[in-house]
mmCIF file of C-alpha atoms in Angstrom:
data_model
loop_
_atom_site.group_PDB
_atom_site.id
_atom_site.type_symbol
_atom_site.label_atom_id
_atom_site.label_comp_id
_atom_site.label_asym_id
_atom_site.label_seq_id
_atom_site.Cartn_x
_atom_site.Cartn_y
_atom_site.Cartn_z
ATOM 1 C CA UNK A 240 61.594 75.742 68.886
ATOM 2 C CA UNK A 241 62.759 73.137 71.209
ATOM 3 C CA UNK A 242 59.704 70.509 72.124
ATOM 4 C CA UNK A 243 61.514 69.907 75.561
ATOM 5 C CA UNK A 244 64.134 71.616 77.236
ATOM 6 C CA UNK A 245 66.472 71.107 80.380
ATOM 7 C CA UNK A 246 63.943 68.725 81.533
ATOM 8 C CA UNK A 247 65.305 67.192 84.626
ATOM 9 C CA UNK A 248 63.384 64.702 87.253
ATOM 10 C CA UNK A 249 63.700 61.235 89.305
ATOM 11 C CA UNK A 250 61.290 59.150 89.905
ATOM 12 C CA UNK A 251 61.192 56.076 92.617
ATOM 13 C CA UNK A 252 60.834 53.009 91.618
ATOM 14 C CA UNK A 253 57.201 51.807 91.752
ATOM 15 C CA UNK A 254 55.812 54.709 91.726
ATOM 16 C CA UNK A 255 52.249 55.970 89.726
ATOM 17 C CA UNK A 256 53.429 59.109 87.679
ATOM 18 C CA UNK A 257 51.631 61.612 85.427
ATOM 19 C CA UNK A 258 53.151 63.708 82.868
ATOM 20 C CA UNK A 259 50.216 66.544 83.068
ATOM 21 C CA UNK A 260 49.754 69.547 80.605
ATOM 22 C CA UNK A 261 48.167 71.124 77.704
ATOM 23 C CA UNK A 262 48.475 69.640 74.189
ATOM 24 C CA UNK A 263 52.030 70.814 72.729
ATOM 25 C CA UNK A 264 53.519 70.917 76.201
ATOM 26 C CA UNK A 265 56.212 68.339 75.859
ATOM 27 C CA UNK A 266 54.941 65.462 77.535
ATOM 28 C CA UNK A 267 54.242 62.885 74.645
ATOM 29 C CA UNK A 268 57.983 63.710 73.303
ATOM 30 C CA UNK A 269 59.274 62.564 76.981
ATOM 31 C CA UNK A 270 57.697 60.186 77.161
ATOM 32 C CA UNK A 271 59.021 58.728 73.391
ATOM 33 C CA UNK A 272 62.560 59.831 74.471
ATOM 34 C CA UNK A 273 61.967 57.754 77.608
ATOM 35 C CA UNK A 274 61.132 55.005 76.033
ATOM 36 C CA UNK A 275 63.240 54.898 73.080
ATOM 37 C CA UNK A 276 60.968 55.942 70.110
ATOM 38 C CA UNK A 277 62.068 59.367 69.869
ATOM 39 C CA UNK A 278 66.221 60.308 70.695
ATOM 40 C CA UNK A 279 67.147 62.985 72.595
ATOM 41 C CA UNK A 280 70.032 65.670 71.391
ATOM 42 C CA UNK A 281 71.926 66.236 74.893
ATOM 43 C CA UNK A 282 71.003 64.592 78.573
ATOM 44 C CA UNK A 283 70.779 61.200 80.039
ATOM 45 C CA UNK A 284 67.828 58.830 80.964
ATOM 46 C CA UNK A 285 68.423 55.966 83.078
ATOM 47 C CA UNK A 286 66.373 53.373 84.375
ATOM 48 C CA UNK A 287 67.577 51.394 87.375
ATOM 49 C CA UNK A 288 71.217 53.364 87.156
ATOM 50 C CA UNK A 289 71.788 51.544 83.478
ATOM 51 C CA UNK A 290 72.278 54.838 80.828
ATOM 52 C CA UNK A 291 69.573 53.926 77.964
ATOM 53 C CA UNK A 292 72.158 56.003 75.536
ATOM 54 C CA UNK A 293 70.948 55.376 72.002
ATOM 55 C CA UNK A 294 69.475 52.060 73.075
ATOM 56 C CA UNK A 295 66.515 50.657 70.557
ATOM 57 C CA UNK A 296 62.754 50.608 72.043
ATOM 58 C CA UNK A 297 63.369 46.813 72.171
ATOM 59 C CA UNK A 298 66.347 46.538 74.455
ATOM 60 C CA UNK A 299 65.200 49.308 76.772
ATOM 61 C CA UNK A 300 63.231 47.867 80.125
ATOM 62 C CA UNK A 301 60.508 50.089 78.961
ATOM 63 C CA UNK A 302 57.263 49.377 77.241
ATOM 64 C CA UNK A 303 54.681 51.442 75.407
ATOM 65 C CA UNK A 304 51.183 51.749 75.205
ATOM 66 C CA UNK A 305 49.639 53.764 72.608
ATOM 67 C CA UNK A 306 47.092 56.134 72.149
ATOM 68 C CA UNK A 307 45.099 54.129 69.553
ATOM 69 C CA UNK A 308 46.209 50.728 70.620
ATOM 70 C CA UNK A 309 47.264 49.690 67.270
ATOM 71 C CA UNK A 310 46.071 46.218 67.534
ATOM 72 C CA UNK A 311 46.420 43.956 64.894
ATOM 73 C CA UNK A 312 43.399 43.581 63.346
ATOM 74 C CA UNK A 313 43.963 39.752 61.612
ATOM 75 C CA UNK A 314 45.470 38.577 64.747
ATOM 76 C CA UNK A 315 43.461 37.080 67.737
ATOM 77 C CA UNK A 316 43.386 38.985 70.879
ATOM 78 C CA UNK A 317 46.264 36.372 71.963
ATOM 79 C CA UNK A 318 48.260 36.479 69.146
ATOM 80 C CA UNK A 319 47.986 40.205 69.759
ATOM 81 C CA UNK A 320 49.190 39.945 72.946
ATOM 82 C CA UNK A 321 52.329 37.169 72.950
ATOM 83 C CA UNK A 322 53.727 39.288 69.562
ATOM 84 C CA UNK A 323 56.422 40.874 71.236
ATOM 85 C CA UNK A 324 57.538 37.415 72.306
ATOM 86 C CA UNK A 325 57.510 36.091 68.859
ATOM 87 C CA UNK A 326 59.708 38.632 67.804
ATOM 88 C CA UNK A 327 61.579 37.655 70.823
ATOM 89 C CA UNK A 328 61.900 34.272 69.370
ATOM 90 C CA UNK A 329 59.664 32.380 72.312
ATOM 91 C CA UNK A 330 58.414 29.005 71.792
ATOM 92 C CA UNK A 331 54.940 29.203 71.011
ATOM 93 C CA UNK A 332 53.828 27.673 74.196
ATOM 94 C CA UNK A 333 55.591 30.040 76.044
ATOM 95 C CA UNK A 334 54.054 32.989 74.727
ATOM 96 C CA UNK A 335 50.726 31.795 74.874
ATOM 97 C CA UNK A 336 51.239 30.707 78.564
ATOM 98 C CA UNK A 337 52.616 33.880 79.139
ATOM 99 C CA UNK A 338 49.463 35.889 76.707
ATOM 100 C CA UNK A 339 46.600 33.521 78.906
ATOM 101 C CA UNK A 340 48.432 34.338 81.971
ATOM 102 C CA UNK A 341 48.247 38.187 81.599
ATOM 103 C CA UNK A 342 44.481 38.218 79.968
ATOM 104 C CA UNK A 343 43.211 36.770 83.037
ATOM 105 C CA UNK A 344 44.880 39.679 84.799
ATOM 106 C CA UNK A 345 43.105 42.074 83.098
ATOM 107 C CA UNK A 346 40.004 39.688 82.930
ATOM 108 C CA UNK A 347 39.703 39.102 79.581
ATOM 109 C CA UNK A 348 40.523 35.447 79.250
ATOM 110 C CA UNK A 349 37.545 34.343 77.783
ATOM 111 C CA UNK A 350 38.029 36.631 74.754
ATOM 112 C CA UNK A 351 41.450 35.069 73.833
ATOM 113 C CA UNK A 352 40.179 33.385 70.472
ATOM 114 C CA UNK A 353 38.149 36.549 69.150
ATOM 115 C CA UNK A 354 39.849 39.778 66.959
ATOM 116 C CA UNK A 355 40.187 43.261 68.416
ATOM 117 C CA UNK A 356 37.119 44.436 66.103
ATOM 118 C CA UNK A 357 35.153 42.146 67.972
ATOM 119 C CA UNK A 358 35.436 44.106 71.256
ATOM 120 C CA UNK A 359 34.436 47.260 73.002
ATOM 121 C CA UNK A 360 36.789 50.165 73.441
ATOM 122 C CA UNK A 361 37.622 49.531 76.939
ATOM 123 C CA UNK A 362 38.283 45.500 76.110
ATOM 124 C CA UNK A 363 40.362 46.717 73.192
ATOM 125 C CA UNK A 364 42.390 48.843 76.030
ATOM 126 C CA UNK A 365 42.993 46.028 77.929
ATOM 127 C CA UNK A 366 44.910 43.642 75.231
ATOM 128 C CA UNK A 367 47.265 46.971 74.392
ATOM 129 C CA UNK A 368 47.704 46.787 78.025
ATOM 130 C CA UNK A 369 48.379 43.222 79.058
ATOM 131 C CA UNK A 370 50.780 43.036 75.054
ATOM 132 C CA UNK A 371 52.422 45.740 76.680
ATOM 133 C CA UNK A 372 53.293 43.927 80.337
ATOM 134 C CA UNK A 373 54.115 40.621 78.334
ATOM 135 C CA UNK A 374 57.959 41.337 78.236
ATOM 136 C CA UNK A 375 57.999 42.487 81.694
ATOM 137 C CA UNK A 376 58.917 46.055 81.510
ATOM 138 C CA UNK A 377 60.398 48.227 84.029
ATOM 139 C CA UNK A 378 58.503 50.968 83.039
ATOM 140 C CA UNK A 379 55.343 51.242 81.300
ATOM 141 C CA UNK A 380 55.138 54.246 79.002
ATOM 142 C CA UNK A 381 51.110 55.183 78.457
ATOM 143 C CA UNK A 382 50.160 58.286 75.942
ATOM 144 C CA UNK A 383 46.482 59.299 76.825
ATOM 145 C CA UNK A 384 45.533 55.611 77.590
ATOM 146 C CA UNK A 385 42.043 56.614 78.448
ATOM 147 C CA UNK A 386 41.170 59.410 75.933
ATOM 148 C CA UNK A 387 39.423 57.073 73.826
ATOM 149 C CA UNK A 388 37.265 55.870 76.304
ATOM 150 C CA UNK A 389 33.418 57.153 77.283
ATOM 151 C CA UNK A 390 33.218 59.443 80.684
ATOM 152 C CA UNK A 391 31.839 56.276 82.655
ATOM 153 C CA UNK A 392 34.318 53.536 81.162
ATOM 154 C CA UNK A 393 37.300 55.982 82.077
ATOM 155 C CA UNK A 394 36.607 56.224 85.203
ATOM 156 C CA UNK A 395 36.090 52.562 85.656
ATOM 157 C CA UNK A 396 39.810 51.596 83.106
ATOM 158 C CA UNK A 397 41.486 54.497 85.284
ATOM 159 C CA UNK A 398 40.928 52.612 88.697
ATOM 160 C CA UNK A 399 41.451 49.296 87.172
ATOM 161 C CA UNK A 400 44.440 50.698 85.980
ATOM 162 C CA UNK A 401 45.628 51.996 89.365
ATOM 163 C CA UNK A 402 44.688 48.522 90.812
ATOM 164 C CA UNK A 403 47.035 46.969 88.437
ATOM 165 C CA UNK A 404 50.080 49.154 89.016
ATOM 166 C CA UNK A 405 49.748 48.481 92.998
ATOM 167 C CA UNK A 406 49.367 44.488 92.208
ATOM 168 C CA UNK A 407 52.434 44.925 89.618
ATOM 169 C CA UNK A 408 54.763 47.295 91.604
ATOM 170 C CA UNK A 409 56.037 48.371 88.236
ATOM 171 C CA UNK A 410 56.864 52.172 87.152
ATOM 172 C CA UNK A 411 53.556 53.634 85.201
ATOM 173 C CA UNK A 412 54.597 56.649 83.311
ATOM 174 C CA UNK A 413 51.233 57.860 81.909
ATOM 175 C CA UNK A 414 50.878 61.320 79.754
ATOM 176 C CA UNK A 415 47.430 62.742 80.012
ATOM 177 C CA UNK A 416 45.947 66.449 80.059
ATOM 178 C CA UNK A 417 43.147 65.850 82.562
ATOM 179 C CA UNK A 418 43.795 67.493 85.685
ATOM 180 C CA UNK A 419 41.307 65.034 87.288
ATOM 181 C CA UNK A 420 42.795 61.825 86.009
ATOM 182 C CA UNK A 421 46.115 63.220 87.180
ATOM 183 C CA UNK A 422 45.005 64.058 90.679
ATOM 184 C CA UNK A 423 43.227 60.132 91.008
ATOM 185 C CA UNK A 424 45.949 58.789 89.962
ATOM 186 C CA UNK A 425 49.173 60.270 90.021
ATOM 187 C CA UNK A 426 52.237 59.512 93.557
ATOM 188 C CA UNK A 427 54.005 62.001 91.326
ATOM 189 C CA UNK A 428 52.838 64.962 89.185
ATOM 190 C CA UNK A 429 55.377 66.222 86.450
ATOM 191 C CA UNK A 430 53.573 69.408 85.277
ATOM 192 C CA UNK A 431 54.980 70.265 81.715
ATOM 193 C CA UNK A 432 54.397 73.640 79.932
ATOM 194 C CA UNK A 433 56.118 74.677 76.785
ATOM 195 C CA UNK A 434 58.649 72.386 76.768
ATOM 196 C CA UNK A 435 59.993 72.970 80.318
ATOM 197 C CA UNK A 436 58.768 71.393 84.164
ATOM 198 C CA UNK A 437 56.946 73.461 85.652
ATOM 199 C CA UNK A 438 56.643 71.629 88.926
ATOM 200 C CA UNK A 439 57.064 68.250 90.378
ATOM 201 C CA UNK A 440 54.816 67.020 93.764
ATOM 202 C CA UNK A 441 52.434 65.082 94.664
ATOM 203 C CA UNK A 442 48.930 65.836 93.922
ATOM 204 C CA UNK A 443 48.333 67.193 97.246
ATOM 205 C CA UNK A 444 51.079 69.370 96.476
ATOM 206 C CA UNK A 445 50.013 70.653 93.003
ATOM 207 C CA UNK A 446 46.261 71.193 94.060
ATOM 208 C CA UNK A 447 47.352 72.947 97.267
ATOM 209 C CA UNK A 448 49.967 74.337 97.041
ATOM 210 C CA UNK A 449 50.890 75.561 93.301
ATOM 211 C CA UNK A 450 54.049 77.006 93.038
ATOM 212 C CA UNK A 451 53.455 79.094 89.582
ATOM 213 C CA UNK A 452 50.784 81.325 88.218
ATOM 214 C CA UNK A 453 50.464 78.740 85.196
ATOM 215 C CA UNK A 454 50.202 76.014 88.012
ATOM 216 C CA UNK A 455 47.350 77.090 90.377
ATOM 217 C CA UNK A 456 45.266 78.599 86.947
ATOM 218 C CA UNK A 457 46.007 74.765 84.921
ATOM 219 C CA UNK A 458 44.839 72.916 88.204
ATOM 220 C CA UNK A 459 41.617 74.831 88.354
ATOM 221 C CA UNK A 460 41.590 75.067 91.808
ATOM 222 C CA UNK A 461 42.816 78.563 92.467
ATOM 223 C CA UNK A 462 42.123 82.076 91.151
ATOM 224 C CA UNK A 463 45.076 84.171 89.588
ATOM 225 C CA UNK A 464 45.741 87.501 90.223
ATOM 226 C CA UNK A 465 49.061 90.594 90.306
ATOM 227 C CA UNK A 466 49.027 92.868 92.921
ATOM 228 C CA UNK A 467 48.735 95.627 90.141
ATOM 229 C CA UNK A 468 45.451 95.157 89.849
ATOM 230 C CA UNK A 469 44.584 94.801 93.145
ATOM 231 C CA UNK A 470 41.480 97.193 93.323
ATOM 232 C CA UNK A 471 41.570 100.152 95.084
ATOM 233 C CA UNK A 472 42.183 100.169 98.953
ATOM 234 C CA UNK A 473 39.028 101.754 100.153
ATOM 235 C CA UNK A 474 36.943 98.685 98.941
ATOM 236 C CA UNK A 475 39.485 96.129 100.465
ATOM 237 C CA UNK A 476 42.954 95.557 98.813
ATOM 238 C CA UNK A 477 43.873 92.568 97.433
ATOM 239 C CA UNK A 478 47.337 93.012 98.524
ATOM 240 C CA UNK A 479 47.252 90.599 102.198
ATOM 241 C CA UNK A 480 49.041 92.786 104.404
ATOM 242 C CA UNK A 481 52.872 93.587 104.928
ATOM 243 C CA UNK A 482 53.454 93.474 101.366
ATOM 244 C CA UNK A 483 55.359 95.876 99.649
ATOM 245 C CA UNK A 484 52.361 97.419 97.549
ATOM 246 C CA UNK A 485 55.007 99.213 95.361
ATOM 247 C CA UNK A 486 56.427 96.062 93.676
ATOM 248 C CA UNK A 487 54.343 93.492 91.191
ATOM 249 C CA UNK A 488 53.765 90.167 92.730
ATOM 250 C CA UNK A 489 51.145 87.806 91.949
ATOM 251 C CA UNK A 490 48.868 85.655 94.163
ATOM 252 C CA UNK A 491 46.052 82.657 94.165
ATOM 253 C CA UNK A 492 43.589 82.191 96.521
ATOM 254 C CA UNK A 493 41.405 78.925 96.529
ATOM 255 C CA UNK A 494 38.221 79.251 95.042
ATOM 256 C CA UNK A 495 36.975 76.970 98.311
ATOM 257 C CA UNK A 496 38.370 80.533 100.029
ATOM 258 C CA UNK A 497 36.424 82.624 97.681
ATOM 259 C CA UNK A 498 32.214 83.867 98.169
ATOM 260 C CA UNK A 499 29.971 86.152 96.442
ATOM 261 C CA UNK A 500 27.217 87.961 98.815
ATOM 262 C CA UNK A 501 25.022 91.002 98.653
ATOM 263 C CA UNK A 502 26.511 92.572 101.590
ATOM 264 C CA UNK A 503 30.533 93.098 102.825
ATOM 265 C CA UNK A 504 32.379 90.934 105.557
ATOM 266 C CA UNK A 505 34.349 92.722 107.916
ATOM 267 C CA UNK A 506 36.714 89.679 108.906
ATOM 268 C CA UNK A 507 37.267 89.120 105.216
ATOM 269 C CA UNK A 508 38.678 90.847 102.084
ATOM 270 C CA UNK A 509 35.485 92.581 100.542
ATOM 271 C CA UNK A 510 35.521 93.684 96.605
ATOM 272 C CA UNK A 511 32.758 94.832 94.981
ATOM 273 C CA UNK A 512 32.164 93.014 92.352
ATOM 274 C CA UNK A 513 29.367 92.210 89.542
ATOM 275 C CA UNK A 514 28.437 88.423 88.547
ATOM 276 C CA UNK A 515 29.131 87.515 85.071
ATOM 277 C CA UNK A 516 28.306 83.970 84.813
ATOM 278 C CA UNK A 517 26.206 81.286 86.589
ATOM 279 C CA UNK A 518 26.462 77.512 86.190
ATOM 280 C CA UNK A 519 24.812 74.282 87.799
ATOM 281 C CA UNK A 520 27.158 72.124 88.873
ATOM 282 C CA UNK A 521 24.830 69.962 90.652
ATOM 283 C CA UNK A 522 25.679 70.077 94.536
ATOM 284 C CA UNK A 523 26.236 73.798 94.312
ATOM 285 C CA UNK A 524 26.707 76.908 91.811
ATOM 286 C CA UNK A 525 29.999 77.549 89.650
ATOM 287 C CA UNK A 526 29.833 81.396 89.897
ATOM 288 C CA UNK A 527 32.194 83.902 87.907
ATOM 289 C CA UNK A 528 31.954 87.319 89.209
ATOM 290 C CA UNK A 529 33.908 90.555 87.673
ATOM 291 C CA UNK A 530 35.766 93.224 90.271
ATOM 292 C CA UNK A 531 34.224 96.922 89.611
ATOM 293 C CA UNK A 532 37.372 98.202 90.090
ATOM 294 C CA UNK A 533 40.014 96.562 88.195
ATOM 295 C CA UNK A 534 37.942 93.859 85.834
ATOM 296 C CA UNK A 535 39.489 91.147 87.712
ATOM 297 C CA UNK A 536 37.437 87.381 87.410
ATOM 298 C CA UNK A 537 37.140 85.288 90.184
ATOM 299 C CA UNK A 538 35.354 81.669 90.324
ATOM 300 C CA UNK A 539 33.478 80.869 93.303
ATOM 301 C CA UNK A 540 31.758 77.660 93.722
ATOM 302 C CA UNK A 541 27.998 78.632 95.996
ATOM 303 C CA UNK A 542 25.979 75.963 97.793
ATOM 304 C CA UNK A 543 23.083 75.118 96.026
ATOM 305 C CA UNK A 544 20.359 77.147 98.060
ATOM 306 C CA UNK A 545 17.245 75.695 98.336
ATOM 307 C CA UNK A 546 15.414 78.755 98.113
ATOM 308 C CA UNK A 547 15.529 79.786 94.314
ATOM 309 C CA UNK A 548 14.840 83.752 94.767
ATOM 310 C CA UNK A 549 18.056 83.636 97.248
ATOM 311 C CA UNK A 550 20.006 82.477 94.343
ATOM 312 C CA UNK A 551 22.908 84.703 92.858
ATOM 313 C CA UNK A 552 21.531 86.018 89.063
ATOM 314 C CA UNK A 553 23.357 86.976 86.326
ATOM 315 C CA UNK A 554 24.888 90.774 86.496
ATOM 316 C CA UNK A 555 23.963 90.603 90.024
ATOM 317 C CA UNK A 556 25.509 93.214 92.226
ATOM 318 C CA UNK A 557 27.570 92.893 95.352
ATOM 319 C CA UNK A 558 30.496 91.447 96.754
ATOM 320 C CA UNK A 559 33.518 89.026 96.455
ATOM 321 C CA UNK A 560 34.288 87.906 99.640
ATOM 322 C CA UNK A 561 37.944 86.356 99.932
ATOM 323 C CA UNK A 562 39.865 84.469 103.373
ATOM 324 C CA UNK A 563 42.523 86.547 104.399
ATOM 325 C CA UNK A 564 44.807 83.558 105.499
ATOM 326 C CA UNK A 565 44.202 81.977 102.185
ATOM 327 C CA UNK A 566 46.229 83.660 100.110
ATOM 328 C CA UNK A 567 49.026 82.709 98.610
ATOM 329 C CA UNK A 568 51.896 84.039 96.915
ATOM 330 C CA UNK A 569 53.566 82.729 93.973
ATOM 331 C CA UNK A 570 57.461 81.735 93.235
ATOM 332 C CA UNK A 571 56.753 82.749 88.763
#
């Protein structure tokens, strides 16, 4: 099986971009081929209109940041830093100009005598980040910079990390599988799924406005469903009208669009429909609720009610409530 295939994009120069998908999708493999550590079997990458061809890591305008860091552990967190300009051949007090220089952009001057064991995770994150920067790359190649990190620390690394790209105007290309981190981050969204691009926007774009059923179900945002199984017509198609009822097409709606209630809405598509699962999501209710008809599940996020008793229940009864002019129909 091919890892990628007819993978084909351009990106401006400057720009914040996430490769986004689900583990196996691709996105780790262009990102190596991008940056030299892996070679691809037919295409082209260029960077600034120069073909990288079968160009070493070291003599692309690319540098990588890896998952695990892979400090040196008997160097200092200098040393650590300035080693791609010994291997450069640098004088000494060049690359340790060069190593201060960049640790007091990522704040971490003071810890320039200490080893990597002697700092946190997110510290840690920050040498791989400023040895990375230290032979001024065009493009900085980051695999899952942040999985590492706690749920508070990423947040905090992931806007430091926007912060930097803004001050640096250099070309992030960072692979993650967090739809979230993608969406904070991201002026472009590559959306990989076995092997190929699914689509290319911005985040506004790929939250909004998905273009595949794979798309709107791996942004979360959007419930997935064919006109097949529409449910029958008597209770409220699912099929928006003018469409050609005979022919299998599929559709997402928002689940902002989407509402459970006891009762139907005549200015909106009614389905009876059974709740199957109730969550706490702390400013309102992640609901799941089952079609009678055709088995269909729909999420619907509730406001938080601050009557208890008025509170959906588990295998409740009643009705999904959808907006008409929120419907949407997909390309694949």
């Amino acid at each position: 099986a091919l890892a990628v295939s007819e993978v084909s994009f351009s990106l401006p120069a400057g720009s914040y971009c996430c490769l986004l998908g689900p583990s196996g999708c691709g996105k780790s493999t262009t990102l190596r081929m991008i940056s030299g550590h892996d070679n691809q079997d037919s295409g082209t990458i260029s960077i600034d209109g120069e073909d990288m061809g079968l160009l070493a890591p070291a003599k692309r305008p690319t540098a990588m940041m890896f998952q695990n860091y892979a400090l040196f552990p008997h160097m200092t967190v200098e040393e650590n830093v300035a080693f791609a300009l010994r291997v450069q051949g640098a004088s000494r007090e060049r690359r340790l100009e060069r190593a201060g220089h960049l640790l007091e952009l990522v704040e971490l001057g003071q810890y320039a005598k200490r080893k990597p064991t002697e700092l946190s995770g997110g510290q840690q994150q920050r040498v791989a980040l400023a040895r990375a920067l230290i032979t001024n790359p065009k493009v900085l190649a980051l695999d899952e910079p942040l999985s590492a990190l706690d749920p508070f620390l990423r947040l905090k690394v992931r806007a430091e990390l926007r912060a930097l790209q803004q001050q640096l105007g250099l070309t992030f290309l960072h692979v993650t599988h967090s739809q979230d981190e993608a969406l904070a981050l991201a002026d472009v969204i590559l959306l990989m799924n076995h092997g190929v691009l699914e689509q290319i926007g911005t985040a506004e774009d790929l939250y909004h406005r998905p273009q595949s059923a794979f798309a709107a179900r791996f942004m979360g945002v959007q419930n997935v469903f064919s006109s097949e199984a529409s449910g029958a017509p008597d209770s409220g198609s699912l099929i928006p009208e003018g469409q050609d009822s005979a022919s299998s097409q599929t559709f997402a709606v928002p689940v902002s669009a989407c509402a459970f209630a006891a009762d139907a809405s005549a200015g909106e598509i009614s389905i009876p429909a059974t709740v199957s699962a109730v969550e706490y999501a702390g400013e309102h209710l992640a609901l799941q609720v089952k079609t009678v008809s055709s088995g269909i599940d729909f999420k619907v996020q509730m406001p938080l009610s601050d009557q208890p008793d008025a509170r959906p229940n588990l295998h409740q009864e009643g009705f999904l409530l959808i907006d008409k002019g929120a419907l949407r129909t997909l390309t694949h």
